[in-house]
Amino acid sequence: MAPSFSEKLSTAGMLLSATTKSTFKYAVHGPRLPGWKLKNQLHRDLFYAFVSSSTPQIFDDSTLDTIDVQAIGAEMQANPLPEKKLTVKQGIYKVVAISAKQVTFETDKFDNIGVGKHDMLSLIKKDAEQDGTGREISCELVVATSAKNKLEKHAAEGNKSLLTCAPVCPGESILLYVHGGGFALGNSAGYRHITCQLSESCAVRVLSVDYRLAPQNPFPSQVYDVLVAYKYLLQQGFAAENITVSGDSAGGTLAIALTHLLRFIGSPVPGALVLLSPWSNLVETKPSVEANKDFDFVVLRPLESPISNPRLLYKPGQRLTPEIRAEMRDPLVSPYFGDFKNFPPTLVQAGSKEVLIDDIEALVKAIDDQNPGNPDSVVFEPATDMYHVFQNFPDYPESVKAYASIGKFVAKWTASQSSPANAE
């Protein structure tokens, strides 16, 4: 349900109040961190005000019987991130519908995928039995101007379109993007500024997937939808080694979980991963959550809260039993606990002052420790004094540097030397 006029007015008033307070504090006390300008402080405080006011404060299961988790999820989704428009100068995009029914799987390969086995097989079966074209997964294909300029002559030579998902030339690279939003929020339109910038920096096309959201669609719906999108690219003719999978925050969770899942079922893994502030451990709270709470806009509710994002994802509405807590350490739920030996080359970027930084550093260490003697296994780039997914603000100097680094990383690991497009 769309927000009412009074709700919109209340939100506007709240944001105006947050803007006034933040500006006043900056003028009187100076920047909260040495590297911050006024816009950094305003961005943090406005996002924090919006996020912290979006859901009620419920800290444990004591009132679970009186809570409608589904209604809370719907209320959260009633105020999505605004659509990010693209100018003609920036690039072009098109909504692409993937028929889940037309992406097929060998179901016997899913025997050892962990706690998601039963539900994922049910999802596959349900899609296969749909009438007609079946359920469609909405995606956006984004092509920045630099990618368009590089690829359009190859598209013309092959009489192909840049706004369809088939390769326009042999060996073409592509990036599959998985948006964040705590598994319960977000869509491709709200992250178009990121996907266009990735397309610009990497000079590749980007397919952004609108996976189903929790709690209406609990685990493993999200990672399954991302799997369908990835397998769709393979079916269209892209080689796995020419696919980069990228995601921010919860999208980073799903990007890593996808790679674990592909290894479980014996499918080819992507050529590289690019993770922006990934959330890989959903069950443990590290010291940085408290230490950096004044510098980040992310509000991490404790796992004990039935409306914490991990609980909205995994068995929403159920009490947090020791069994459920243990199940949430499964690599497809909390990918930090998976096997990273011989994992695809991975670039991890994060803000040094985000609440998840301890979790992110632990992920980087896990990948590095499990690949001794391989300096290419993981590259970690923390940005000083930055918060969660600072790449949301492409005009920051830190973001400009981050996107340039992503472009070099993607070119190194996924650009086929035989591809005329990648050779230019």
Short mmCIF file of C-alpha atoms in Angstrom, two decimals:
data_model
loop_
_atom_site.label_atom_id
_atom_site.label_comp_id
_atom_site.label_asym_id
_atom_site.label_seq_id
_atom_site.Cartn_x
_atom_site.Cartn_y
_atom_site.Cartn_z
CA MET A 1 0.00 0.00 0.00
CA ALA A 2 1.34 3.41 -0.98
CA PRO A 3 1.96 5.87 1.86
CA SER A 4 -0.86 8.33 2.55
CA PHE A 5 -0.47 12.08 2.24
CA SER A 6 -0.23 12.43 6.02
CA GLU A 7 2.47 9.74 6.14
CA LYS A 8 4.42 11.50 3.40
CA LEU A 9 4.07 14.78 5.28
CA SER A 10 5.28 13.13 8.49
CA THR A 11 8.31 11.68 6.68
CA ALA A 12 9.11 15.06 5.14
CA GLY A 13 8.90 16.70 8.55
CA MET A 14 11.17 14.08 10.09
CA LEU A 15 13.78 14.54 7.35
CA LEU A 16 13.61 18.34 7.63
CA SER A 17 14.18 18.08 11.38
CA ALA A 18 17.13 15.72 10.85
CA THR A 19 18.62 18.10 8.28
CA THR A 20 18.35 21.07 10.64
CA LYS A 21 19.89 19.21 13.58
CA SER A 22 22.72 17.76 11.50
CA THR A 23 23.62 21.11 9.94
CA PHE A 24 23.55 22.85 13.32
CA LYS A 25 25.81 20.25 14.95
CA TYR A 26 28.26 20.47 12.05
CA ALA A 27 28.38 24.27 12.29
CA VAL A 28 28.85 24.28 16.07
CA HIS A 29 31.00 21.20 16.70
CA GLY A 30 32.61 20.59 13.33
CA PRO A 31 32.67 17.27 11.44
CA ARG A 32 31.97 14.10 13.40
CA LEU A 33 34.96 12.48 11.68
CA PRO A 34 38.07 14.21 10.30
CA GLY A 35 37.38 13.09 6.74
CA TRP A 36 33.78 14.30 6.66
CA LYS A 37 32.40 17.32 4.89
CA LEU A 38 28.92 18.64 5.60
CA LYS A 39 27.39 16.46 2.87
CA ASN A 40 28.90 13.33 4.45
CA GLN A 41 27.33 14.16 7.80
CA LEU A 42 24.00 15.10 6.23
CA HIS A 43 23.86 11.91 4.18
CA ARG A 44 24.54 9.78 7.24
CA ASP A 45 22.08 11.58 9.49
CA LEU A 46 19.25 11.68 6.93
CA PHE A 47 19.60 8.00 6.08
CA TYR A 48 19.80 7.13 9.76
CA ALA A 49 16.66 9.12 10.55
CA PHE A 50 14.78 7.39 7.74
CA VAL A 51 15.99 3.88 8.58
CA SER A 52 15.56 4.14 12.34
CA SER A 53 11.99 5.39 12.01
CA SER A 54 10.85 2.82 9.45
CA THR A 55 10.04 -0.06 11.83
CA PRO A 56 8.94 -0.36 15.46
CA GLN A 57 11.37 -1.10 18.28
CA ILE A 58 10.89 -4.77 19.18
CA PHE A 59 13.86 -6.35 20.92
CA ASP A 60 12.87 -9.96 21.66
CA ASP A 61 10.21 -12.65 21.19
CA SER A 62 8.23 -11.75 24.33
CA THR A 63 5.51 -10.06 22.25
CA LEU A 64 5.83 -12.27 19.17
CA ASP A 65 2.24 -13.53 19.41
CA THR A 66 0.95 -9.96 19.02
CA ILE A 67 3.14 -9.07 16.04
CA ASP A 68 2.09 -9.38 12.39
CA VAL A 69 5.49 -9.84 10.79
CA GLN A 70 4.03 -9.87 7.28
CA ALA A 71 2.29 -6.54 7.87
CA ILE A 72 5.50 -5.02 9.22
CA GLY A 73 7.33 -6.19 6.10
CA ALA A 74 4.67 -4.69 3.85
CA GLU A 75 4.85 -1.40 5.76
CA MET A 76 8.62 -1.29 5.30
CA GLN A 77 8.23 -1.88 1.57
CA ALA A 78 5.63 0.88 1.22
CA ASN A 79 8.46 3.46 1.18
CA PRO A 80 11.02 2.15 -1.32
CA LEU A 81 14.10 4.04 -2.35
CA PRO A 82 13.17 6.57 -5.03
CA GLU A 83 13.82 5.59 -8.61
CA LYS A 84 17.17 6.85 -9.88
CA LYS A 85 16.72 8.43 -13.30
CA LEU A 86 19.39 8.18 -15.99
CA THR A 87 20.18 10.98 -18.39
CA VAL A 88 20.88 10.21 -22.03
CA LYS A 89 24.49 11.15 -21.33
CA GLN A 90 24.76 8.55 -18.56
CA GLY A 91 23.32 5.57 -20.39
CA ILE A 92 20.29 3.47 -21.22
CA TYR A 93 18.37 0.66 -19.56
CA LYS A 94 15.51 -1.74 -20.17
CA VAL A 95 13.37 -3.91 -17.93
CA VAL A 96 13.93 -7.57 -18.81
CA ALA A 97 11.62 -10.38 -17.69
CA ILE A 98 13.21 -13.79 -17.09
CA SER A 99 10.87 -16.76 -17.23
CA ALA A 100 11.88 -18.92 -14.26
CA LYS A 101 10.19 -21.90 -15.92
CA GLN A 102 12.58 -21.77 -18.86
CA VAL A 103 15.67 -22.04 -16.62
CA THR A 104 16.00 -25.72 -15.83
CA PHE A 105 17.94 -27.58 -13.14
CA GLU A 106 19.09 -31.11 -12.40
CA THR A 107 17.35 -31.44 -9.06
CA ASP A 108 19.44 -34.41 -7.91
CA LYS A 109 22.39 -31.99 -7.73
CA PHE A 110 20.69 -30.17 -4.83
CA ASP A 111 20.99 -33.05 -2.35
CA ASN A 112 23.86 -31.49 -0.38
CA ILE A 113 23.00 -27.79 -0.32
CA GLY A 114 22.12 -27.66 3.39
CA VAL A 115 19.09 -26.30 5.22
CA GLY A 116 17.56 -24.82 2.07
CA LYS A 117 17.26 -28.12 0.20
CA HIS A 118 13.58 -28.90 0.76
CA ASP A 119 12.31 -25.37 0.18
CA MET A 120 14.52 -24.76 -2.85
CA LEU A 121 13.38 -27.98 -4.51
CA SER A 122 9.80 -26.89 -3.81
CA LEU A 123 10.49 -23.53 -5.49
CA ILE A 124 12.00 -25.26 -8.53
CA LYS A 125 9.04 -27.64 -8.77
CA LYS A 126 6.52 -24.84 -8.42
CA ASP A 127 8.15 -22.84 -11.22
CA ALA A 128 8.35 -25.89 -13.49
CA GLU A 129 4.63 -26.57 -13.08
CA GLN A 130 3.49 -23.04 -13.90
CA ASP A 131 1.18 -22.57 -16.88
CA GLY A 132 2.33 -20.67 -19.95
CA THR A 133 5.58 -18.79 -19.59
CA GLY A 134 5.31 -19.11 -15.82
CA ARG A 135 6.62 -16.79 -13.12
CA GLU A 136 8.73 -13.92 -14.33
CA ILE A 137 11.68 -12.37 -12.51
CA SER A 138 11.98 -8.70 -13.32
CA CYS A 139 15.51 -7.44 -14.02
CA GLU A 140 17.08 -4.32 -15.45
CA LEU A 141 19.70 -4.37 -18.17
CA VAL A 142 21.79 -1.21 -17.75
CA VAL A 143 24.25 0.04 -20.37
CA ALA A 144 26.33 3.09 -19.54
CA THR A 145 27.57 5.30 -22.34
CA SER A 146 31.14 3.94 -22.25
CA ALA A 147 29.88 0.38 -22.54
CA LYS A 148 27.44 1.38 -25.26
CA ASN A 149 30.18 3.05 -27.28
CA LYS A 150 32.39 -0.02 -26.97
CA LEU A 151 29.77 -2.61 -27.79
CA GLU A 152 27.35 -1.04 -30.24
CA LYS A 153 29.44 -1.69 -33.36
CA HIS A 154 29.67 -5.37 -32.44
CA ALA A 155 25.93 -5.42 -31.86
CA ALA A 156 25.36 -3.85 -35.27
CA GLU A 157 27.67 -6.33 -36.99
CA GLY A 158 25.74 -9.24 -35.49
CA ASN A 159 22.34 -7.58 -35.87
CA LYS A 160 21.87 -7.82 -32.09
CA SER A 161 20.52 -5.45 -29.47
CA LEU A 162 22.40 -4.16 -26.44
CA LEU A 163 19.11 -4.29 -24.55
CA THR A 164 18.67 -8.05 -24.75
CA CYS A 165 20.64 -10.47 -22.60
CA ALA A 166 22.45 -12.40 -25.32
CA PRO A 167 26.16 -11.68 -25.93
CA VAL A 168 26.72 -9.29 -28.81
CA CYS A 169 30.12 -10.81 -29.57
CA PRO A 170 32.13 -13.87 -28.53
CA GLY A 171 33.67 -13.61 -25.07
CA GLU A 172 31.67 -10.58 -23.97
CA SER A 173 31.85 -9.85 -20.24
CA ILE A 174 28.78 -8.96 -18.18
CA LEU A 175 28.09 -8.07 -14.55
CA LEU A 176 25.18 -9.53 -12.56
CA TYR A 177 24.17 -7.14 -9.78
CA VAL A 178 22.28 -8.01 -6.60
CA HIS A 179 20.90 -5.00 -4.72
CA GLY A 180 20.90 -4.58 -0.95
CA GLY A 181 18.10 -3.64 1.40
CA GLY A 182 18.31 -6.18 4.21
CA PHE A 183 16.53 -8.85 2.10
CA ALA A 184 13.26 -6.99 2.66
CA LEU A 185 13.65 -3.74 0.71
CA GLY A 186 14.87 -2.40 -2.59
CA ASN A 187 14.62 -2.87 -6.32
CA SER A 188 16.77 -2.31 -9.38
CA ALA A 189 15.31 1.13 -10.06
CA GLY A 190 16.48 2.40 -6.68
CA TYR A 191 20.04 1.20 -7.34
CA ARG A 192 20.30 2.35 -10.94
CA HIS A 193 22.92 4.97 -10.03
CA ILE A 194 25.17 2.15 -8.79
CA THR A 195 24.55 -0.21 -11.71
CA CYS A 196 25.09 2.55 -14.25
CA GLN A 197 28.33 3.58 -12.54
CA LEU A 198 29.50 -0.04 -12.53
CA SER A 199 28.69 -0.30 -16.23
CA GLU A 200 30.59 2.94 -16.83
CA SER A 201 33.65 1.94 -14.81
CA CYS A 202 33.84 -1.63 -16.10
CA ALA A 203 32.65 -0.86 -19.65
CA VAL A 204 30.29 -3.84 -19.50
CA ARG A 205 26.55 -4.33 -19.48
CA VAL A 206 24.95 -4.89 -16.07
CA LEU A 207 21.95 -7.10 -15.34
CA SER A 208 20.34 -6.18 -12.02
CA VAL A 209 17.93 -8.75 -10.57
CA ASP A 210 14.77 -7.96 -8.61
CA TYR A 211 14.69 -11.00 -6.37
CA ARG A 212 11.65 -11.65 -4.18
CA LEU A 213 11.66 -9.87 -0.84
CA ALA A 214 11.28 -11.16 2.71
CA PRO A 215 9.30 -11.74 4.85
CA GLN A 216 6.56 -12.45 2.29
CA ASN A 217 9.06 -14.68 0.49
CA PRO A 218 11.39 -16.25 3.06
CA PHE A 219 14.72 -17.99 2.49
CA PRO A 220 15.73 -19.46 0.06
CA SER A 221 13.57 -17.44 -2.38
CA GLN A 222 16.20 -14.70 -2.72
CA VAL A 223 19.24 -16.82 -3.51
CA TYR A 224 17.10 -19.03 -5.75
CA ASP A 225 15.99 -16.04 -7.84
CA VAL A 226 19.61 -14.88 -8.15
CA LEU A 227 20.56 -18.42 -9.20
CA VAL A 228 17.87 -18.34 -11.91
CA ALA A 229 19.22 -15.02 -13.22
CA TYR A 230 22.80 -16.35 -13.27
CA LYS A 231 21.82 -19.59 -15.03
CA TYR A 232 19.79 -17.53 -17.49
CA LEU A 233 22.93 -15.65 -18.49
CA LEU A 234 24.69 -18.97 -19.03
CA GLN A 235 21.80 -20.20 -21.17
CA GLN A 236 21.96 -17.01 -23.22
CA GLY A 237 25.58 -17.78 -24.12
CA PHE A 238 27.71 -15.92 -21.58
CA ALA A 239 30.65 -17.94 -20.26
CA ALA A 240 30.84 -18.23 -16.48
CA GLU A 241 34.41 -16.92 -16.46
CA ASN A 242 33.17 -13.73 -18.16
CA ILE A 243 30.49 -13.06 -15.54
CA THR A 244 31.17 -10.87 -12.51
CA VAL A 245 28.66 -11.17 -9.67
CA SER A 246 28.41 -8.06 -7.53
CA GLY A 247 26.20 -6.98 -4.66
CA ASP A 248 25.97 -4.46 -1.85
CA SER A 249 25.12 -5.23 1.77
CA ALA A 250 22.48 -8.02 1.76
CA GLY A 251 23.07 -8.24 -1.98
CA GLY A 252 26.67 -9.09 -1.11
CA THR A 253 25.35 -11.84 1.14
CA LEU A 254 23.41 -13.26 -1.79
CA ALA A 255 26.36 -12.94 -4.19
CA ILE A 256 28.54 -15.06 -1.88
CA ALA A 257 25.69 -17.47 -1.14
CA LEU A 258 25.10 -17.90 -4.88
CA THR A 259 28.73 -18.89 -5.36
CA HIS A 260 28.53 -21.41 -2.51
CA LEU A 261 25.34 -22.81 -4.07
CA LEU A 262 26.91 -23.10 -7.52
CA ARG A 263 29.76 -25.10 -6.04
CA PHE A 264 27.33 -27.33 -4.13
CA ILE A 265 25.42 -28.22 -7.32
CA GLY A 266 28.49 -28.51 -9.53
CA SER A 267 27.77 -25.51 -11.77
CA PRO A 268 30.50 -23.21 -13.09
CA VAL A 269 31.22 -20.28 -10.79
CA PRO A 270 31.59 -16.65 -11.90
CA GLY A 271 34.91 -15.26 -12.97
CA ALA A 272 34.99 -12.76 -10.11
CA LEU A 273 33.02 -11.27 -7.22
CA VAL A 274 32.77 -7.58 -6.33
CA LEU A 275 31.30 -7.06 -2.87
CA LEU A 276 30.30 -3.65 -1.50
CA SER A 277 29.97 -3.71 2.31
CA PRO A 278 28.86 -7.36 2.29
CA TRP A 279 26.90 -8.78 5.23
CA SER A 280 28.20 -12.33 5.49
CA ASN A 281 27.53 -13.32 9.11
CA LEU A 282 23.89 -12.92 10.09
CA VAL A 283 24.07 -14.56 13.52
CA GLU A 284 26.98 -12.92 15.35
CA THR A 285 27.27 -9.30 16.49
CA LYS A 286 30.77 -7.81 16.45
CA PRO A 287 32.09 -4.84 18.53
CA SER A 288 32.00 -2.45 15.55
CA VAL A 289 28.18 -2.50 15.63
CA GLU A 290 28.30 -0.51 18.86
CA ALA A 291 31.58 1.32 18.24
CA ASN A 292 30.51 2.81 14.89
CA LYS A 293 26.80 3.40 15.48
CA ASP A 294 27.26 7.20 15.47
CA PHE A 295 29.07 7.14 12.13
CA ASP A 296 26.86 4.78 10.10
CA PHE A 297 23.21 4.93 9.11
CA VAL A 298 22.63 1.17 9.34
CA VAL A 299 20.47 0.05 12.27
CA LEU A 300 21.27 -3.56 13.11
CA ARG A 301 18.62 -4.98 15.38
CA PRO A 302 19.76 -7.90 17.55
CA LEU A 303 19.03 -11.38 16.28
CA GLU A 304 16.70 -11.77 19.26
CA SER A 305 14.34 -9.24 17.65
CA PRO A 306 11.72 -10.97 15.48
CA ILE A 307 11.84 -8.04 13.06
CA SER A 308 15.62 -8.06 12.63
CA ASN A 309 16.46 -8.54 8.97
CA PRO A 310 17.95 -12.03 9.41
CA ARG A 311 14.77 -13.14 11.20
CA LEU A 312 12.60 -11.62 8.46
CA LEU A 313 14.64 -13.66 5.99
CA TYR A 314 14.83 -17.00 7.79
CA LYS A 315 11.64 -18.56 9.16
CA PRO A 316 9.89 -15.22 9.78
CA GLY A 317 7.39 -15.17 12.60
CA GLN A 318 8.92 -18.16 14.39
CA ARG A 319 10.61 -18.01 17.78
CA LEU A 320 14.40 -17.97 17.86
CA THR A 321 15.17 -21.46 19.13
CA PRO A 322 18.69 -22.89 19.47
CA GLU A 323 17.91 -25.03 16.41
CA ILE A 324 17.00 -22.03 14.26
CA ARG A 325 20.05 -20.11 15.46
CA ALA A 326 22.23 -23.08 14.44
CA GLU A 327 20.51 -23.39 11.06
CA MET A 328 21.26 -19.74 10.34
CA ARG A 329 24.95 -20.59 10.30
CA ASP A 330 24.34 -22.47 7.06
CA PRO A 331 26.51 -21.06 4.22
CA LEU A 332 23.47 -20.16 2.13
CA VAL A 333 22.09 -18.05 5.01
CA SER A 334 25.33 -16.75 6.54
CA PRO A 335 27.91 -17.32 3.79
CA TYR A 336 30.81 -16.44 6.11
CA PHE A 337 30.59 -20.01 7.41
CA GLY A 338 31.14 -21.56 3.98
CA ASP A 339 34.17 -23.06 2.26
CA PHE A 340 36.28 -20.42 0.49
CA LYS A 341 39.07 -22.64 -0.76
CA ASN A 342 39.60 -21.94 -4.48
CA PHE A 343 36.87 -19.31 -4.40
CA PRO A 344 36.69 -16.92 -7.38
CA PRO A 345 38.88 -13.80 -7.11
CA THR A 346 37.02 -11.42 -4.83
CA LEU A 347 37.18 -7.64 -4.38
CA VAL A 348 35.74 -6.37 -1.10
CA GLN A 349 35.15 -2.67 -0.48
CA ALA A 350 33.87 -1.19 2.78
CA GLY A 351 33.81 1.95 4.87
CA SER A 352 36.22 1.94 7.79
CA LYS A 353 33.53 3.40 10.06
CA GLU A 354 30.60 1.21 9.16
CA VAL A 355 28.95 -1.00 11.75
CA LEU A 356 29.72 -4.13 9.73
CA ILE A 357 33.45 -3.50 9.39
CA ASP A 358 34.46 -6.21 11.89
CA ASP A 359 32.26 -8.70 10.06
CA ILE A 360 33.70 -7.64 6.70
CA GLU A 361 37.30 -7.91 7.91
CA ALA A 362 36.54 -11.40 9.25
CA LEU A 363 35.20 -12.41 5.82
CA VAL A 364 38.33 -11.12 4.09
CA LYS A 365 40.50 -13.01 6.59
CA ALA A 366 38.52 -16.22 6.04
CA ILE A 367 39.01 -16.05 2.27
CA ASP A 368 42.70 -15.21 2.65
CA ASP A 369 43.37 -17.89 5.28
CA GLN A 370 41.73 -20.60 3.20
CA ASN A 371 43.82 -19.74 0.14
CA PRO A 372 47.42 -19.62 1.46
CA GLY A 373 50.00 -18.52 -1.04
CA ASN A 374 47.40 -16.98 -3.34
CA PRO A 375 47.54 -13.18 -3.05
CA ASP A 376 44.86 -12.89 -5.75
CA SER A 377 42.19 -14.69 -3.73
CA VAL A 378 40.87 -11.51 -2.14
CA VAL A 379 41.54 -7.78 -2.39
CA PHE A 380 40.31 -5.60 0.47
CA GLU A 381 39.83 -1.85 0.07
CA PRO A 382 38.58 -0.06 3.20
CA ALA A 383 37.76 3.63 2.68
CA THR A 384 38.83 5.87 5.57
CA ASP A 385 35.98 7.40 7.60
CA MET A 386 33.32 6.09 5.21
CA TYR A 387 30.06 4.39 6.11
CA HIS A 388 28.00 1.54 4.67
CA VAL A 389 27.94 1.33 0.84
CA PHE A 390 29.46 4.79 0.42
CA GLN A 391 29.46 4.05 -3.33
CA ASN A 392 25.80 5.14 -3.16
CA PHE A 393 27.22 8.66 -3.47
CA PRO A 394 29.26 8.54 -6.70
CA ASP A 395 30.55 12.11 -6.36
CA TYR A 396 32.54 11.30 -3.21
CA PRO A 397 36.30 11.15 -3.94
CA GLU A 398 36.31 7.79 -2.16
CA SER A 399 33.60 6.53 -4.52
CA VAL A 400 35.41 7.75 -7.63
CA LYS A 401 38.48 5.82 -6.49
CA ALA A 402 36.39 2.76 -5.60
CA TYR A 403 34.65 2.54 -8.97
CA ALA A 404 37.95 2.97 -10.82
CA SER A 405 39.40 0.09 -8.82
CA ILE A 406 36.36 -2.08 -9.59
CA GLY A 407 36.84 -1.41 -13.29
CA LYS A 408 40.46 -2.56 -13.18
CA PHE A 409 39.58 -5.63 -11.12
CA VAL A 410 36.78 -6.74 -13.43
CA ALA A 411 38.95 -6.22 -16.52
CA LYS A 412 41.72 -8.31 -14.97
CA TRP A 413 39.59 -11.33 -14.12
CA THR A 414 36.73 -11.50 -16.60
CA ALA A 415 37.86 -9.84 -19.82
CA SER A 416 38.40 -12.57 -22.40
CA GLN A 417 41.43 -11.84 -24.53
CA SER A 418 39.67 -13.41 -27.52
CA SER A 419 36.76 -11.00 -27.36
CA PRO A 420 36.97 -8.09 -29.79
CA ALA A 421 34.91 -6.01 -27.38
CA ASN A 422 37.23 -6.62 -24.46
CA ALA A 423 40.36 -6.15 -26.52
CA GLU A 424 39.59 -2.51 -27.31
#
